[in-house]
């Protein structure tokens, strides 16, 4: 989605000065591309622009004629309306350049009910401890905000059938479980898995649930995750290019068959990978994102 906030040369302090023609309602799990145009000749330090929505911060980056930012609406963000505040932080202090009310609505992700043998569902104490440690490792790998590495549009990480499983709420043996945080792509074991954009490999691991896993840092708080791989061909610290092969589809971890689980975290928000690709593609068409 593309949102025009207003002109930096005429800082927007209220809703009235906005055109009103852009969408302001977003679903849980959406990625929103926000662009603030500014007049030519004005000196803008894009590093100093930060968007803030419900305590989550996202840095802006320069585009032709202004600055843009990617806002991630977490999959469990409570529905309701709150202000997006865009600030410029400089040596003279913090200046608010735009305030826009944004409304979050329910994602309507659907529910999947499963019956499984208890043995497969209940984890013993040792495994539970392992899983909790692995969750901490995963989160720690995605905490740093580094300079922007991603460029242009994002590619799909694998050929195959997209399962539309993002956000699916699973109820196993009558008990609600965590929602599904990524998108599954069904593909045969051994099919290549590609980096969706430029970045640096931050994690290569073999975890209980996600199996052989890779996490790539694309900069500005954007991370992509690739789970259940049969092979990994990159190492932590490697710089990878868009479409570079990083591994192969598999069935490692807790899965019923070979597929790629693809996840995206954007400044801490768990977002729909397909919303990221769609939002950036449509912004790139209109805005020529570099
Ligand atoms: Zn999955």
PDB file of C-alpha atoms and ligand atoms in Angstrom:
ATOM      1  CA  UNK A   1       0.000   0.000   0.000  1.00  0.00           C
ATOM      2  CA  UNK A   2       1.136   3.517  -0.686  1.00  0.00           C
ATOM      3  CA  UNK A   3       0.382   6.468   1.527  1.00  0.00           C
ATOM      4  CA  UNK A   4       1.115  10.102   0.841  1.00  0.00           C
ATOM      5  CA  UNK A   5       1.692  11.856   4.136  1.00  0.00           C
ATOM      6  CA  UNK A   6       2.312  15.442   3.203  1.00  0.00           C
ATOM      7  CA  UNK A   7       5.075  17.784   2.284  1.00  0.00           C
ATOM      8  CA  UNK A   8       8.063  18.229   4.546  1.00  0.00           C
ATOM      9  CA  UNK A   9       8.282  21.849   3.461  1.00  0.00           C
ATOM     10  CA  UNK A  10       4.794  22.238   4.983  1.00  0.00           C
ATOM     11  CA  UNK A  11       4.929  19.925   7.971  1.00  0.00           C
ATOM     12  CA  UNK A  12       1.647  18.182   8.560  1.00  0.00           C
ATOM     13  CA  UNK A  13       0.425  18.616  12.120  1.00  0.00           C
ATOM     14  CA  UNK A  14      -3.143  17.490  11.621  1.00  0.00           C
ATOM     15  CA  UNK A  15      -5.337  15.443   9.430  1.00  0.00           C
ATOM     16  CA  UNK A  16      -6.941  18.462   7.717  1.00  0.00           C
ATOM     17  CA  UNK A  17      -4.024  19.294   5.460  1.00  0.00           C
ATOM     18  CA  UNK A  18      -3.902  15.789   3.982  1.00  0.00           C
ATOM     19  CA  UNK A  19      -5.652  14.982   0.757  1.00  0.00           C
ATOM     20  CA  UNK A  20      -7.667  12.161   2.295  1.00  0.00           C
ATOM     21  CA  UNK A  21      -7.449  10.067  -0.855  1.00  0.00           C
ATOM     22  CA  UNK A  22      -5.113   7.399   0.511  1.00  0.00           C
ATOM     23  CA  UNK A  23      -5.921   4.273   2.483  1.00  0.00           C
ATOM     24  CA  UNK A  24      -5.600   4.610   6.236  1.00  0.00           C
ATOM     25  CA  UNK A  25      -6.943   1.239   7.229  1.00  0.00           C
ATOM     26  CA  UNK A  26      -4.605  -1.718   7.383  1.00  0.00           C
ATOM     27  CA  UNK A  27      -4.968  -5.349   8.225  1.00  0.00           C
ATOM     28  CA  UNK A  28      -2.983  -7.119  10.909  1.00  0.00           C
ATOM     29  CA  UNK A  29       0.225  -8.358   9.288  1.00  0.00           C
ATOM     30  CA  UNK A  30       0.260  -5.672   6.564  1.00  0.00           C
ATOM     31  CA  UNK A  31       3.349  -3.830   5.384  1.00  0.00           C
ATOM     32  CA  UNK A  32       2.745  -0.202   4.502  1.00  0.00           C
ATOM     33  CA  UNK A  33       5.082   1.955   2.391  1.00  0.00           C
ATOM     34  CA  UNK A  34       4.838   5.583   3.466  1.00  0.00           C
ATOM     35  CA  UNK A  35       6.403   8.359   1.442  1.00  0.00           C
ATOM     36  CA  UNK A  36       6.915  11.952   2.447  1.00  0.00           C
ATOM     37  CA  UNK A  37       7.731  14.179  -0.494  1.00  0.00           C
ATOM     38  CA  UNK A  38       9.838  17.281   0.007  1.00  0.00           C
ATOM     39  CA  UNK A  39      10.609  20.178  -2.261  1.00  0.00           C
ATOM     40  CA  UNK A  40      13.716  20.086  -4.396  1.00  0.00           C
ATOM     41  CA  UNK A  41      16.703  21.950  -3.067  1.00  0.00           C
ATOM     42  CA  UNK A  42      15.762  21.398   0.553  1.00  0.00           C
ATOM     43  CA  UNK A  43      18.451  19.611   2.444  1.00  0.00           C
ATOM     44  CA  UNK A  44      17.070  16.474   4.079  1.00  0.00           C
ATOM     45  CA  UNK A  45      19.061  14.101   6.232  1.00  0.00           C
ATOM     46  CA  UNK A  46      17.085  10.877   5.778  1.00  0.00           C
ATOM     47  CA  UNK A  47      18.851   9.148   8.627  1.00  0.00           C
ATOM     48  CA  UNK A  48      17.186  11.574  10.957  1.00  0.00           C
ATOM     49  CA  UNK A  49      13.592  10.593  10.044  1.00  0.00           C
ATOM     50  CA  UNK A  50      11.840   8.014  12.204  1.00  0.00           C
ATOM     51  CA  UNK A  51       8.249   6.759  12.063  1.00  0.00           C
ATOM     52  CA  UNK A  52       6.607   5.708  15.327  1.00  0.00           C
ATOM     53  CA  UNK A  53       3.404   3.689  15.601  1.00  0.00           C
ATOM     54  CA  UNK A  54       2.340   2.159  18.917  1.00  0.00           C
ATOM     55  CA  UNK A  55       5.861   2.195  20.289  1.00  0.00           C
ATOM     56  CA  UNK A  56       7.421   0.537  17.261  1.00  0.00           C
ATOM     57  CA  UNK A  57       9.998   2.664  15.448  1.00  0.00           C
ATOM     58  CA  UNK A  58      10.988   2.438  11.819  1.00  0.00           C
ATOM     59  CA  UNK A  59      13.732   4.470  10.140  1.00  0.00           C
ATOM     60  CA  UNK A  60      13.131   6.291   6.860  1.00  0.00           C
ATOM     61  CA  UNK A  61      15.321   6.099   3.745  1.00  0.00           C
ATOM     62  CA  UNK A  62      15.821   8.542   0.869  1.00  0.00           C
ATOM     63  CA  UNK A  63      13.814   8.217  -2.335  1.00  0.00           C
ATOM     64  CA  UNK A  64      13.670  10.513  -5.335  1.00  0.00           C
ATOM     65  CA  UNK A  65      12.044  13.689  -4.082  1.00  0.00           C
ATOM     66  CA  UNK A  66      11.545  12.668  -0.471  1.00  0.00           C
ATOM     67  CA  UNK A  67      11.865   9.975   2.168  1.00  0.00           C
ATOM     68  CA  UNK A  68      10.043   6.656   2.551  1.00  0.00           C
ATOM     69  CA  UNK A  69       9.567   4.203   5.344  1.00  0.00           C
ATOM     70  CA  UNK A  70       8.268   0.657   5.633  1.00  0.00           C
ATOM     71  CA  UNK A  71       5.808   0.242   8.469  1.00  0.00           C
ATOM     72  CA  UNK A  72       5.027  -3.244   9.717  1.00  0.00           C
ATOM     73  CA  UNK A  73       1.680  -3.912  11.409  1.00  0.00           C
ATOM     74  CA  UNK A  74       2.171  -6.942  13.648  1.00  0.00           C
ATOM     75  CA  UNK A  75      -0.118  -9.940  13.007  1.00  0.00           C
ATOM     76  CA  UNK A  76      -1.537  -9.623  16.533  1.00  0.00           C
ATOM     77  CA  UNK A  77      -1.615  -5.795  16.678  1.00  0.00           C
ATOM     78  CA  UNK A  78      -4.875  -4.963  18.483  1.00  0.00           C
ATOM     79  CA  UNK A  79      -7.528  -3.520  16.134  1.00  0.00           C
ATOM     80  CA  UNK A  80      -8.157   0.201  16.601  1.00  0.00           C
ATOM     81  CA  UNK A  81      -6.957   3.644  15.563  1.00  0.00           C
ATOM     82  CA  UNK A  82      -3.704   5.309  16.644  1.00  0.00           C
ATOM     83  CA  UNK A  83      -1.433   8.017  15.347  1.00  0.00           C
ATOM     84  CA  UNK A  84       1.586   7.360  13.199  1.00  0.00           C
ATOM     85  CA  UNK A  85       4.068  10.050  14.181  1.00  0.00           C
ATOM     86  CA  UNK A  86       6.961  10.873  11.874  1.00  0.00           C
ATOM     87  CA  UNK A  87       9.766  12.749  13.563  1.00  0.00           C
ATOM     88  CA  UNK A  88      12.992  14.302  12.449  1.00  0.00           C
ATOM     89  CA  UNK A  89      15.715  13.825  15.031  1.00  0.00           C
ATOM     90  CA  UNK A  90      18.637  16.171  14.564  1.00  0.00           C
ATOM     91  CA  UNK A  91      21.237  18.059  16.549  1.00  0.00           C
ATOM     92  CA  UNK A  92      18.629  20.746  17.337  1.00  0.00           C
ATOM     93  CA  UNK A  93      16.316  18.167  18.870  1.00  0.00           C
ATOM     94  CA  UNK A  94      13.245  16.288  17.734  1.00  0.00           C
ATOM     95  CA  UNK A  95      10.681  17.853  15.406  1.00  0.00           C
ATOM     96  CA  UNK A  96       7.388  16.199  14.473  1.00  0.00           C
ATOM     97  CA  UNK A  97       6.882  16.408  10.699  1.00  0.00           C
ATOM     98  CA  UNK A  98       3.674  14.384  10.304  1.00  0.00           C
ATOM     99  CA  UNK A  99       0.875  12.871  12.363  1.00  0.00           C
ATOM    100  CA  UNK A 100      -1.528  10.532  10.669  1.00  0.00           C
ATOM    101  CA  UNK A 101      -4.224   8.394  12.290  1.00  0.00           C
ATOM    102  CA  UNK A 102      -4.003   4.810  11.050  1.00  0.00           C
ATOM    103  CA  UNK A 103      -6.602   2.143  11.724  1.00  0.00           C
ATOM    104  CA  UNK A 104      -5.743  -1.524  12.212  1.00  0.00           C
ATOM    105  CA  UNK A 105      -8.459  -4.075  11.453  1.00  0.00           C
ATOM    106  CA  UNK A 106      -8.538  -7.817  12.109  1.00  0.00           C
ATOM    107  CA  UNK A 107      -6.673  -9.989   9.625  1.00  0.00           C
ATOM    108  CA  UNK A 108      -9.344 -12.718   9.462  1.00  0.00           C
ATOM    109  CA  UNK A 109      -6.683 -15.361   8.987  1.00  0.00           C
ATOM    110  CA  UNK A 110      -8.801 -18.424   9.551  1.00  0.00           C
ATOM    111  CA  UNK A 111      -8.545 -21.320  11.954  1.00  0.00           C
ATOM    112  CA  UNK A 112      -7.123 -24.777  11.416  1.00  0.00           C
ATOM    113  CA  UNK A 113      -8.276 -27.518  13.755  1.00  0.00           C
ATOM    114  CA  UNK A 114      -6.033 -30.543  14.166  1.00  0.00           C
ATOM    115  CA  UNK A 115      -6.170 -33.707  16.203  1.00  0.00           C
ATOM    116  CA  UNK A 116      -2.775 -35.211  16.922  1.00  0.00           C
ATOM    117  CA  UNK A 117      -1.515 -37.894  19.307  1.00  0.00           C
ATOM    118  CA  UNK A 118      -0.693 -36.200  22.649  1.00  0.00           C
ATOM    119  CA  UNK A 119       2.863 -37.501  22.394  1.00  0.00           C
ATOM    120  CA  UNK A 120       3.434 -35.312  19.335  1.00  0.00           C
ATOM    121  CA  UNK A 121       1.938 -32.232  20.980  1.00  0.00           C
ATOM    122  CA  UNK A 122       3.227 -32.114  24.538  1.00  0.00           C
ATOM    123  CA  UNK A 123       6.902 -31.299  24.862  1.00  0.00           C
ATOM    124  CA  UNK A 124       8.946 -32.764  27.712  1.00  0.00           C
ATOM    125  CA  UNK A 125      10.752 -30.330  30.019  1.00  0.00           C
ATOM    126  CA  UNK A 126      14.069 -30.737  28.255  1.00  0.00           C
ATOM    127  CA  UNK A 127      12.618 -30.067  24.804  1.00  0.00           C
ATOM    128  CA  UNK A 128      10.618 -27.120  26.129  1.00  0.00           C
ATOM    129  CA  UNK A 129      13.814 -25.608  27.486  1.00  0.00           C
ATOM    130  CA  UNK A 130      15.516 -26.171  24.140  1.00  0.00           C
ATOM    131  CA  UNK A 131      12.639 -24.519  22.251  1.00  0.00           C
ATOM    132  CA  UNK A 132      12.639 -21.476  24.545  1.00  0.00           C
ATOM    133  CA  UNK A 133      16.389 -21.063  24.097  1.00  0.00           C
ATOM    134  CA  UNK A 134      16.015 -21.302  20.323  1.00  0.00           C
ATOM    135  CA  UNK A 135      13.263 -18.670  20.343  1.00  0.00           C
ATOM    136  CA  UNK A 136      15.580 -16.314  22.242  1.00  0.00           C
ATOM    137  CA  UNK A 137      18.402 -17.007  19.760  1.00  0.00           C
ATOM    138  CA  UNK A 138      16.075 -16.246  16.850  1.00  0.00           C
ATOM    139  CA  UNK A 139      14.853 -12.961  18.378  1.00  0.00           C
ATOM    140  CA  UNK A 140      18.369 -11.864  19.320  1.00  0.00           C
ATOM    141  CA  UNK A 141      19.514 -12.401  15.708  1.00  0.00           C
ATOM    142  CA  UNK A 142      16.880  -9.910  14.511  1.00  0.00           C
ATOM    143  CA  UNK A 143      17.299  -7.038  16.959  1.00  0.00           C
ATOM    144  CA  UNK A 144      19.860  -4.786  15.335  1.00  0.00           C
ATOM    145  CA  UNK A 145      18.907  -2.035  12.899  1.00  0.00           C
ATOM    146  CA  UNK A 146      21.652  -1.833  10.280  1.00  0.00           C
ATOM    147  CA  UNK A 147      21.984   0.407   7.183  1.00  0.00           C
ATOM    148  CA  UNK A 148      19.650  -0.368   4.301  1.00  0.00           C
ATOM    149  CA  UNK A 149      20.886  -3.236   2.094  1.00  0.00           C
ATOM    150  CA  UNK A 150      17.657  -4.080   0.219  1.00  0.00           C
ATOM    151  CA  UNK A 151      17.003  -2.477  -3.154  1.00  0.00           C
ATOM    152  CA  UNK A 152      14.081  -2.310  -5.551  1.00  0.00           C
ATOM    153  CA  UNK A 153      11.468  -5.025  -5.313  1.00  0.00           C
ATOM    154  CA  UNK A 154      11.544  -8.374  -3.464  1.00  0.00           C
ATOM    155  CA  UNK A 155      11.558 -11.768  -5.169  1.00  0.00           C
ATOM    156  CA  UNK A 156       9.816 -14.930  -3.981  1.00  0.00           C
ATOM    157  CA  UNK A 157      12.233 -17.278  -2.176  1.00  0.00           C
ATOM    158  CA  UNK A 158      11.052 -20.389  -3.994  1.00  0.00           C
ATOM    159  CA  UNK A 159       8.974 -21.548  -6.903  1.00  0.00           C
ATOM    160  CA  UNK A 160       5.946 -23.504  -5.806  1.00  0.00           C
ATOM    161  CA  UNK A 161       2.402 -23.238  -4.568  1.00  0.00           C
ATOM    162  CA  UNK A 162       1.826 -20.484  -2.000  1.00  0.00           C
ATOM    163  CA  UNK A 163      -0.310 -22.010   0.747  1.00  0.00           C
ATOM    164  CA  UNK A 164      -1.860 -18.769   2.114  1.00  0.00           C
ATOM    165  CA  UNK A 165      -1.168 -19.925   5.652  1.00  0.00           C
ATOM    166  CA  UNK A 166       0.013 -16.619   7.121  1.00  0.00           C
ATOM    167  CA  UNK A 167      -1.713 -15.876  10.427  1.00  0.00           C
ATOM    168  CA  UNK A 168      -3.599 -19.163  10.519  1.00  0.00           C
ATOM    169  CA  UNK A 169      -4.726 -19.867  14.072  1.00  0.00           C
ATOM    170  CA  UNK A 170      -4.155 -23.478  14.965  1.00  0.00           C
ATOM    171  CA  UNK A 171      -6.253 -25.349  17.478  1.00  0.00           C
ATOM    172  CA  UNK A 172      -4.629 -28.659  18.349  1.00  0.00           C
ATOM    173  CA  UNK A 173      -6.654 -31.157  20.361  1.00  0.00           C
ATOM    174  CA  UNK A 174      -8.983 -28.334  21.408  1.00  0.00           C
ATOM    175  CA  UNK A 175      -6.173 -26.044  22.607  1.00  0.00           C
ATOM    176  CA  UNK A 176      -5.381 -22.779  20.805  1.00  0.00           C
ATOM    177  CA  UNK A 177      -1.731 -22.557  19.724  1.00  0.00           C
ATOM    178  CA  UNK A 178       0.391 -19.711  18.446  1.00  0.00           C
ATOM    179  CA  UNK A 179      -0.684 -18.322  15.085  1.00  0.00           C
ATOM    180  CA  UNK A 180       1.355 -19.272  12.036  1.00  0.00           C
ATOM    181  CA  UNK A 181       3.885 -16.462  11.663  1.00  0.00           C
ATOM    182  CA  UNK A 182       4.961 -16.967   8.048  1.00  0.00           C
ATOM    183  CA  UNK A 183       3.857 -18.098   4.616  1.00  0.00           C
ATOM    184  CA  UNK A 184       4.363 -21.681   3.460  1.00  0.00           C
ATOM    185  CA  UNK A 185       5.386 -22.488  -0.104  1.00  0.00           C
ATOM    186  CA  UNK A 186       5.052 -26.114  -1.116  1.00  0.00           C
ATOM    187  CA  UNK A 187       7.976 -27.272  -3.220  1.00  0.00           C
ATOM    188  CA  UNK A 188       9.855 -30.534  -3.645  1.00  0.00           C
ATOM    189  CA  UNK A 189      12.750 -31.347  -1.365  1.00  0.00           C
ATOM    190  CA  UNK A 190      15.971 -30.033  -2.884  1.00  0.00           C
ATOM    191  CA  UNK A 191      14.366 -27.125  -4.765  1.00  0.00           C
ATOM    192  CA  UNK A 192      16.546 -23.987  -4.515  1.00  0.00           C
ATOM    193  CA  UNK A 193      15.768 -21.337  -1.888  1.00  0.00           C
ATOM    194  CA  UNK A 194      16.729 -17.796  -2.862  1.00  0.00           C
ATOM    195  CA  UNK A 195      17.509 -14.660  -0.872  1.00  0.00           C
ATOM    196  CA  UNK A 196      14.540 -12.329  -1.447  1.00  0.00           C
ATOM    197  CA  UNK A 197      16.832  -9.287  -1.569  1.00  0.00           C
ATOM    198  CA  UNK A 198      20.375  -8.183  -0.701  1.00  0.00           C
ATOM    199  CA  UNK A 199      21.477  -8.592   2.887  1.00  0.00           C
ATOM    200  CA  UNK A 200      23.745 -10.243   5.434  1.00  0.00           C
ATOM    201  CA  UNK A 201      23.220 -13.706   6.918  1.00  0.00           C
ATOM    202  CA  UNK A 202      22.663 -13.289  10.673  1.00  0.00           C
ATOM    203  CA  UNK A 203      21.694 -16.822  11.692  1.00  0.00           C
ATOM    204  CA  UNK A 204      22.240 -20.365  10.457  1.00  0.00           C
ATOM    205  CA  UNK A 205      20.803 -22.934  12.858  1.00  0.00           C
ATOM    206  CA  UNK A 206      19.073 -26.288  13.235  1.00  0.00           C
ATOM    207  CA  UNK A 207      16.117 -25.744  15.573  1.00  0.00           C
ATOM    208  CA  UNK A 208      13.524 -28.114  17.017  1.00  0.00           C
ATOM    209  CA  UNK A 209      10.483 -26.574  15.287  1.00  0.00           C
ATOM    210  CA  UNK A 210      11.976 -24.692  12.332  1.00  0.00           C
ATOM    211  CA  UNK A 211      14.668 -27.235  11.451  1.00  0.00           C
ATOM    212  CA  UNK A 212      17.562 -26.012   9.324  1.00  0.00           C
ATOM    213  CA  UNK A 213      17.031 -22.253   9.296  1.00  0.00           C
ATOM    214  CA  UNK A 214      18.543 -19.114   7.776  1.00  0.00           C
ATOM    215  CA  UNK A 215      17.895 -15.493   8.807  1.00  0.00           C
ATOM    216  CA  UNK A 216      18.944 -12.623   6.528  1.00  0.00           C
ATOM    217  CA  UNK A 217      19.238  -8.986   7.653  1.00  0.00           C
ATOM    218  CA  UNK A 218      18.176  -6.645   4.822  1.00  0.00           C
ATOM    219  CA  UNK A 219      18.788  -3.467   6.828  1.00  0.00           C
ATOM    220  CA  UNK A 220      16.550  -0.848   8.467  1.00  0.00           C
ATOM    221  CA  UNK A 221      15.099  -3.500  10.761  1.00  0.00           C
ATOM    222  CA  UNK A 222      13.880  -5.832   7.986  1.00  0.00           C
ATOM    223  CA  UNK A 223      14.677  -9.553   8.380  1.00  0.00           C
ATOM    224  CA  UNK A 224      13.683 -12.595   6.308  1.00  0.00           C
ATOM    225  CA  UNK A 225      13.541 -16.175   7.644  1.00  0.00           C
ATOM    226  CA  UNK A 226      13.726 -19.463   5.731  1.00  0.00           C
ATOM    227  CA  UNK A 227      12.822 -22.661   7.641  1.00  0.00           C
ATOM    228  CA  UNK A 228      12.723 -26.466   7.230  1.00  0.00           C
ATOM    229  CA  UNK A 229      15.619 -26.491   4.740  1.00  0.00           C
ATOM    230  CA  UNK A 230      17.335 -29.726   3.698  1.00  0.00           C
ATOM    231  CA  UNK A 231      20.618 -27.906   3.081  1.00  0.00           C
ATOM    232  CA  UNK A 232      22.124 -24.501   3.824  1.00  0.00           C
ATOM    233  CA  UNK A 233      24.808 -23.071   1.535  1.00  0.00           C
ATOM    234  CA  UNK A 234      25.633 -19.816   3.380  1.00  0.00           C
ATOM    235  CA  UNK A 235      27.348 -18.914   6.656  1.00  0.00           C
ATOM    236  CA  UNK A 236      26.726 -16.296   9.333  1.00  0.00           C
ATOM    237  CA  UNK A 237      28.234 -12.996   8.196  1.00  0.00           C
ATOM    238  CA  UNK A 238      27.994 -13.766   4.451  1.00  0.00           C
ATOM    239  CA  UNK A 239      26.736 -10.938   2.268  1.00  0.00           C
ATOM    240  CA  UNK A 240      24.148 -12.320  -0.107  1.00  0.00           C
ATOM    241  CA  UNK A 241      22.655 -10.825  -3.236  1.00  0.00           C
ATOM    242  CA  UNK A 242      19.033 -10.809  -4.366  1.00  0.00           C
ATOM    243  CA  UNK A 243      18.134 -14.236  -5.929  1.00  0.00           C
ATOM    244  CA  UNK A 244      21.316 -15.848  -4.573  1.00  0.00           C
ATOM    245  CA  UNK A 245      20.759 -19.493  -3.596  1.00  0.00           C
ATOM    246  CA  UNK A 246      21.076 -19.851   0.194  1.00  0.00           C
ATOM    247  CA  UNK A 247      19.906 -23.454   0.560  1.00  0.00           C
ATOM    248  CA  UNK A 248      17.360 -26.046  -0.488  1.00  0.00           C
ATOM    249  CA  UNK A 249      13.739 -26.834   0.415  1.00  0.00           C
ATOM    250  CA  UNK A 250      13.358 -29.696   2.887  1.00  0.00           C
ATOM    251  CA  UNK A 251      11.337 -31.146   5.723  1.00  0.00           C
ATOM    252  CA  UNK A 252      13.660 -30.527   8.681  1.00  0.00           C
ATOM    253  CA  UNK A 253      12.167 -29.635  12.060  1.00  0.00           C
ATOM    254  CA  UNK A 254       8.537 -30.287  13.014  1.00  0.00           C
ATOM    255  CA  UNK A 255       6.775 -30.624   9.676  1.00  0.00           C
ATOM    256  CA  UNK A 256       4.579 -33.120   7.884  1.00  0.00           C
ATOM    257  CA  UNK A 257       6.282 -32.791   4.510  1.00  0.00           C
ATOM    258  CA  UNK A 258       8.746 -30.754   2.439  1.00  0.00           C
ATOM    259  CA  UNK A 259       7.927 -27.070   2.060  1.00  0.00           C
ATOM    260  CA  UNK A 260       9.526 -23.686   2.650  1.00  0.00           C
ATOM    261  CA  UNK A 261       8.341 -21.636   5.607  1.00  0.00           C
ATOM    262  CA  UNK A 262       9.080 -18.005   4.793  1.00  0.00           C
ATOM    263  CA  UNK A 263       8.830 -15.382   7.535  1.00  0.00           C
ATOM    264  CA  UNK A 264       9.365 -11.615   7.689  1.00  0.00           C
ATOM    265  CA  UNK A 265      10.052  -9.438  10.708  1.00  0.00           C
ATOM    266  CA  UNK A 266       9.964  -5.690  10.274  1.00  0.00           C
ATOM    267  CA  UNK A 267      11.180  -3.691  13.273  1.00  0.00           C
ATOM    268  CA  UNK A 268       9.819  -6.352  15.565  1.00  0.00           C
ATOM    269  CA  UNK A 269       6.475  -6.788  13.777  1.00  0.00           C
ATOM    270  CA  UNK A 270       5.578 -10.212  12.377  1.00  0.00           C
ATOM    271  CA  UNK A 271       4.218  -9.371   8.947  1.00  0.00           C
ATOM    272  CA  UNK A 272       2.843 -11.158   5.917  1.00  0.00           C
ATOM    273  CA  UNK A 273       5.711 -11.801   3.445  1.00  0.00           C
ATOM    274  CA  UNK A 274       3.318 -11.365   0.517  1.00  0.00           C
ATOM    275  CA  UNK A 275       2.246  -7.978   1.869  1.00  0.00           C
ATOM    276  CA  UNK A 276       5.911  -6.918   1.884  1.00  0.00           C
ATOM    277  CA  UNK A 277       6.470  -7.940  -1.745  1.00  0.00           C
ATOM    278  CA  UNK A 278       3.171  -6.370  -2.893  1.00  0.00           C
ATOM    279  CA  UNK A 279       3.607  -3.100  -0.964  1.00  0.00           C
ATOM    280  CA  UNK A 280       7.154  -2.527  -2.172  1.00  0.00           C
ATOM    281  CA  UNK A 281       6.286  -3.495  -5.773  1.00  0.00           C
ATOM    282  CA  UNK A 282       3.403  -1.053  -5.954  1.00  0.00           C
ATOM    283  CA  UNK A 283       5.456   1.715  -4.307  1.00  0.00           C
ATOM    284  CA  UNK A 284       8.315   1.016  -6.725  1.00  0.00           C
ATOM    285  CA  UNK A 285       5.935   1.405  -9.684  1.00  0.00           C
ATOM    286  CA  UNK A 286       4.659   4.752  -8.465  1.00  0.00           C
ATOM    287  CA  UNK A 287       7.702   6.128  -6.714  1.00  0.00           C
ATOM    288  CA  UNK A 288      10.702   4.559  -8.449  1.00  0.00           C
ATOM    289  CA  UNK A 289      12.160   3.334  -5.163  1.00  0.00           C
ATOM    290  CA  UNK A 290      15.908   3.019  -5.569  1.00  0.00           C
TER     291      UNK A 290
HETATM  292 ZN1  LIG B   1       5.117 -22.598   8.123  1.00  0.00          ZN
END
